[in-house]
Coordinates of C-alpha atoms in Angstrom, one line a residue:
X1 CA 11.6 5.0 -36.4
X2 CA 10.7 1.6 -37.9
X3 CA 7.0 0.8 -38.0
X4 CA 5.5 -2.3 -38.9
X5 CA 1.8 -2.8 -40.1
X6 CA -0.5 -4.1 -38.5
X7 CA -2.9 -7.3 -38.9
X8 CA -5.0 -5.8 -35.6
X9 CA -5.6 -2.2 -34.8
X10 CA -6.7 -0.4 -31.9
X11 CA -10.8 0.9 -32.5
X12 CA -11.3 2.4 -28.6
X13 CA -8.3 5.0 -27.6
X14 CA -6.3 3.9 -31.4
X15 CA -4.0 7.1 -30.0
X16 CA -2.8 4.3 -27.5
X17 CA -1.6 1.8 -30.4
X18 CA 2.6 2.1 -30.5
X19 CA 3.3 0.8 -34.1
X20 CA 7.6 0.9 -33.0
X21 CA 8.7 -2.2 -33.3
X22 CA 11.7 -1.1 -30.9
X23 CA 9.2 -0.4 -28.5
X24 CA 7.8 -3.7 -28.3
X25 CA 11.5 -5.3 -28.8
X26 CA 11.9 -3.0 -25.5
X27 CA 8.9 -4.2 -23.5
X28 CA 9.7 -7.8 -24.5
X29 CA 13.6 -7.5 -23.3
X30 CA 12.3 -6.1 -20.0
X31 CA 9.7 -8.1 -18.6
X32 CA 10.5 -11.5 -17.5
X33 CA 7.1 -13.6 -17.6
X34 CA 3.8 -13.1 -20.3
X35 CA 0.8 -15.5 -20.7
X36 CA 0.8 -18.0 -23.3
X37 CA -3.1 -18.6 -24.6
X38 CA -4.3 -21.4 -26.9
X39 CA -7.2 -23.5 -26.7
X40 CA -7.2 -27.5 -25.7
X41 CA -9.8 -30.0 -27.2
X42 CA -12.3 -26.6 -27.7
X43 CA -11.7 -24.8 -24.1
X44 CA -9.1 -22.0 -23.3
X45 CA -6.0 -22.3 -21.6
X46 CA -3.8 -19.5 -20.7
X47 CA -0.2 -20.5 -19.0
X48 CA 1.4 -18.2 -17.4
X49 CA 5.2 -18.8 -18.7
X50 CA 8.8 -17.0 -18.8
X51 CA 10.1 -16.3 -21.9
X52 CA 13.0 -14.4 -23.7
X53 CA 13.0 -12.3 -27.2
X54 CA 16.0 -14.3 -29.5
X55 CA 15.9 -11.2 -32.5
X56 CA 12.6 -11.5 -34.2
X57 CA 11.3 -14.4 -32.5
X58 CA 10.0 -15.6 -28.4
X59 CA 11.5 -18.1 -26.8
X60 CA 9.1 -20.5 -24.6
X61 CA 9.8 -23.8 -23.0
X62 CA 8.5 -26.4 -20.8
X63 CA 7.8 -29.6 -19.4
X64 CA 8.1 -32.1 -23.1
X65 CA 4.3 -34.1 -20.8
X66 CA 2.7 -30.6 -21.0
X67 CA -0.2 -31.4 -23.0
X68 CA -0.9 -27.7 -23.9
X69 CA 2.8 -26.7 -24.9
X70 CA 3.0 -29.7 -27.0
X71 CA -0.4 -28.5 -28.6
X72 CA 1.1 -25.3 -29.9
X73 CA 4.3 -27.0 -30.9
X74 CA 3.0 -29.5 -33.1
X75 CA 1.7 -26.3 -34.8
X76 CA -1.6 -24.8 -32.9
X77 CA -2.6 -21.1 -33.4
X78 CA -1.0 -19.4 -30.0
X79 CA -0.9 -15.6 -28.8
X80 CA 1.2 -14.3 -25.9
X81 CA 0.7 -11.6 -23.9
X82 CA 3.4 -9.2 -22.1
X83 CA 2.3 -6.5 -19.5
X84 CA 4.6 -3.9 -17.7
X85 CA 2.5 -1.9 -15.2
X86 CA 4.7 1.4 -14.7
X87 CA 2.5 3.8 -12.3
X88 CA -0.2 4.2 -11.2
X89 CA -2.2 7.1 -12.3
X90 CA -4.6 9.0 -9.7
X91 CA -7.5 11.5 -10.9
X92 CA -9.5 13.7 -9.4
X93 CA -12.3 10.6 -9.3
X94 CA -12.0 6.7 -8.9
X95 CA -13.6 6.4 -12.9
X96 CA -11.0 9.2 -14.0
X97 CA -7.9 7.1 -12.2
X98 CA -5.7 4.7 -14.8
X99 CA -2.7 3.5 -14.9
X100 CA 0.6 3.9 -16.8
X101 CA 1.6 0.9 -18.6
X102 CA 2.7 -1.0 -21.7
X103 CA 1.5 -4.4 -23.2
X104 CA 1.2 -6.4 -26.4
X105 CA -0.5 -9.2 -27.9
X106 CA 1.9 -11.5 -29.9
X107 CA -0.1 -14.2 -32.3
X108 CA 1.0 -17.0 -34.4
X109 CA 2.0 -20.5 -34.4
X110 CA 5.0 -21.7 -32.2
X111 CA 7.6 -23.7 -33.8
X112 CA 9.7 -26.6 -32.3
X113 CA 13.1 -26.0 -32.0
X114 CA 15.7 -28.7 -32.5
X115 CA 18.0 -30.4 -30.3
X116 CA 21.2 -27.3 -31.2
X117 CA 18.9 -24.6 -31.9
X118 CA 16.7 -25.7 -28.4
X119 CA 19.9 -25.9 -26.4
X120 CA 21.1 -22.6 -27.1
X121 CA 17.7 -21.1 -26.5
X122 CA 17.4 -22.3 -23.4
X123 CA 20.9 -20.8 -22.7
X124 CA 19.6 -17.5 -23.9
X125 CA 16.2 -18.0 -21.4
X126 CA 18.7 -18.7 -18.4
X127 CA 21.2 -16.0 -19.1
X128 CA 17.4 -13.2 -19.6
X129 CA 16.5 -14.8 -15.8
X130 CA 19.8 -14.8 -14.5
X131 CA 22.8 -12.9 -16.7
X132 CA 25.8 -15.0 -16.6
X133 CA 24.9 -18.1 -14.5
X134 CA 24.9 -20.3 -17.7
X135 CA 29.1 -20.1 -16.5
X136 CA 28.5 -20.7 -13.3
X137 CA 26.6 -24.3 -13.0
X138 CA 26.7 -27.4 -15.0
X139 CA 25.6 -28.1 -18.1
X140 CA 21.8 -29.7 -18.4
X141 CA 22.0 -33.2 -18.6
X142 CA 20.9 -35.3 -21.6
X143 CA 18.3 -36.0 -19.6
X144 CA 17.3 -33.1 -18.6
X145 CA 17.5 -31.9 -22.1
X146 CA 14.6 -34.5 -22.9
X147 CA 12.4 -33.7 -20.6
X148 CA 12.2 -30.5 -21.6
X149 CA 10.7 -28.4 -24.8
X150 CA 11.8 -25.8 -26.4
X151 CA 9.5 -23.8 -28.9
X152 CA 10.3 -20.5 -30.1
X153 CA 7.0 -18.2 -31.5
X154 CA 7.7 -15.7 -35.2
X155 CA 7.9 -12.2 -34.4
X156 CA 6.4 -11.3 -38.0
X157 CA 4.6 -7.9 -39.4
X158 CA 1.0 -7.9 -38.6
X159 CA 1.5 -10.8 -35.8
X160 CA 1.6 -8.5 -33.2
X161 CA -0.3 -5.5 -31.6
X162 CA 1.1 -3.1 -28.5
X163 CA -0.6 -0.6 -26.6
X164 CA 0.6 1.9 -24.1
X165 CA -0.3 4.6 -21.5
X166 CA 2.1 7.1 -20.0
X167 CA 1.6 10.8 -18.8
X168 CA -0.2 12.7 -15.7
X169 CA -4.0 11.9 -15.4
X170 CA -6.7 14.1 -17.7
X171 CA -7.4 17.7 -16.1
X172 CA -10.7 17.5 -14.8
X173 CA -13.2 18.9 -17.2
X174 CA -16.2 20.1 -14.9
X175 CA -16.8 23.3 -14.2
X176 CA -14.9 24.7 -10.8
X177 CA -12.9 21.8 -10.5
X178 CA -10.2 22.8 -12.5
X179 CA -6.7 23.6 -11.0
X180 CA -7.0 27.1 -10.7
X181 CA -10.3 27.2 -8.7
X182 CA -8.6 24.3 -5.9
X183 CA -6.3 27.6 -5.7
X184 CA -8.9 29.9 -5.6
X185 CA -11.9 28.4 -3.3
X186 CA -10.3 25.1 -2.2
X187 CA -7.1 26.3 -0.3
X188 CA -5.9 27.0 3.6
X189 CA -3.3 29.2 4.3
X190 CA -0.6 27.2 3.2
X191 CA -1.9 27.1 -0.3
X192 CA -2.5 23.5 0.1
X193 CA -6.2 22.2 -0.5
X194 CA -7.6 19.6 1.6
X195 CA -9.3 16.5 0.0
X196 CA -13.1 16.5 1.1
X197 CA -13.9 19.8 2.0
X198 CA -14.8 21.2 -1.2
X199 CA -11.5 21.4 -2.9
X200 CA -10.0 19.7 -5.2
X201 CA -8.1 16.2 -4.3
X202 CA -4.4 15.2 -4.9
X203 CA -3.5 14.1 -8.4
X204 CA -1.2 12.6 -10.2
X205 CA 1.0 9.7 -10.4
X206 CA 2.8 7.2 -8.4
X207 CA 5.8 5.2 -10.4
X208 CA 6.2 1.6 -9.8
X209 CA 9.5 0.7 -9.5
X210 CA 10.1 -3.6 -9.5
X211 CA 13.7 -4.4 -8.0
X212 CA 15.5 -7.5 -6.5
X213 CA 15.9 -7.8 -2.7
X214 CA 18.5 -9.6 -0.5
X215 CA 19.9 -12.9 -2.1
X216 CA 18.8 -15.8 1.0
X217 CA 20.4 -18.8 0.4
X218 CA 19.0 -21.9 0.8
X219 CA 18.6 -23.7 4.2
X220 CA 21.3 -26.8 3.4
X221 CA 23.8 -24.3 1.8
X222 CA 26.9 -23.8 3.6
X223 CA 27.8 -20.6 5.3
X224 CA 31.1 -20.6 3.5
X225 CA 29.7 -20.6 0.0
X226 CA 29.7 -17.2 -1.6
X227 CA 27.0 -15.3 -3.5
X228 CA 28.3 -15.6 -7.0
X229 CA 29.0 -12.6 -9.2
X230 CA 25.3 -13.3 -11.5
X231 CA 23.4 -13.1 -8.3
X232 CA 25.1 -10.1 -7.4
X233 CA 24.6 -8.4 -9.9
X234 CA 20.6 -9.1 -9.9
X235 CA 20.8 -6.9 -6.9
X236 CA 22.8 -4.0 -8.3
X237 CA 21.2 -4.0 -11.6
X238 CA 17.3 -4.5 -10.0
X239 CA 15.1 -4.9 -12.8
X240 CA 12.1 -2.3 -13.1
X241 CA 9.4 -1.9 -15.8
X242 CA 10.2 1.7 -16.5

């Protein structure tokens, strides 16, 4: 597998730290929104923004009288952050209990795209949200096209950092609350031990599975007007972090 080094590195659970670059491409391709953080006249901002990976590089855009996205376009340090929460993961305590997920940290300096380069990007973002709708609707106007920014943010080596969790929950380490003694001391009849009277309780995990609903059109729409084939295919395709 391809690995890429890295400017940051994990010092607390480093076992965590996935140095794949295919796994980050993977994350990246499957979640839909990340935070974008920079900081404004010596404060933080974080913007919560969709985006969509365009080969080795993010693609961001926004409102051109955002003050903060044309901060980080005129050349301000930036890093954005993409989580996927896929289960949740439950111990034999509440401290012991995790979660299953996967997230990176990418850093750099966003880059303004030009009028060619920004229109096709923001075909690219529409057709991550929505896969073939670009064909469906209108072209953006020219002024529609100037009231909005495009950016795009380097995916380079070292710029980025990803950690993950996946698996069942740790076996409990104290003495008589292993496995084997829930069989032994902590079971009825049925061989199934009951939480809270002196066995052990349920563990595992729970997946989280994110998928699309019914399409409901909206209220001035026309009974007559069909569902067209990109939003139809939202809700056959669903979209989950795992």
């Amino acid at each position: 597998m391809a690995r890429s080094p890295q400017t940051h590195a994990l010092h607390r659970l480093a076992d965590r730290q996935q140095t794949d670059r295919a796994a980050l491409d993977q994350l990246l391709d499957g979640e839909l929104a990340g935070t974008l953080s920079t900081v404004v006249d010596g404060e933080p901002l974080v913007v919560p923004m969709l985006f969509a990976r365009d080969g080795d590089r993010i693609i961001l855009h926004g409102s051109t009288g955002a003050g903060a996205l044309r901060q980080v376009a005129a050349g301000a340090p930036a890093a954005l952050c993409v989580t996927a929460l896929d289960a949740i993961v439950v111990a034999s305590s509440t401290f012991d209990s995790s979660a299953n997920y996967r997230s990176a940290v990418i850093r750099g300096r966003l880059e303004q795209l030009d009028a060619r380069d920004g229109w096709d990007a923001l075909n690219l973002l529409s057709d991550k949200m929505i896969p073939g709708r670009v064909s469906e609707v209108r072209e953006m106007t020219a002024k529609e096209r100037a009231a909005t920014l495009a950016v795009a943010l380097p995916i380079t080596d070292g710029s980025w950092i990803m950690k993950a969790r996946s698996g069942p929950p740790s076996a409990p380490s104290d003495e008589g609350s292993s496995a084997d003694a829930a069989s032994a001391d902590g079971a009825g009849a049925d061989g199934v031990s009951a939480e809270g009277d002196g066995g052990v309780p349920w563990q595992g995990v729970v997946p989280l599975h994110r998928t699309f609903g019914e399409p409901e059109p909206a209220p001035w729409l026309a009974d007559t007007v069909e569902v067209p084939a990109s939003v139809r295919r939202l809700g056959r395709v669903g979209r989950s972090p795992r």
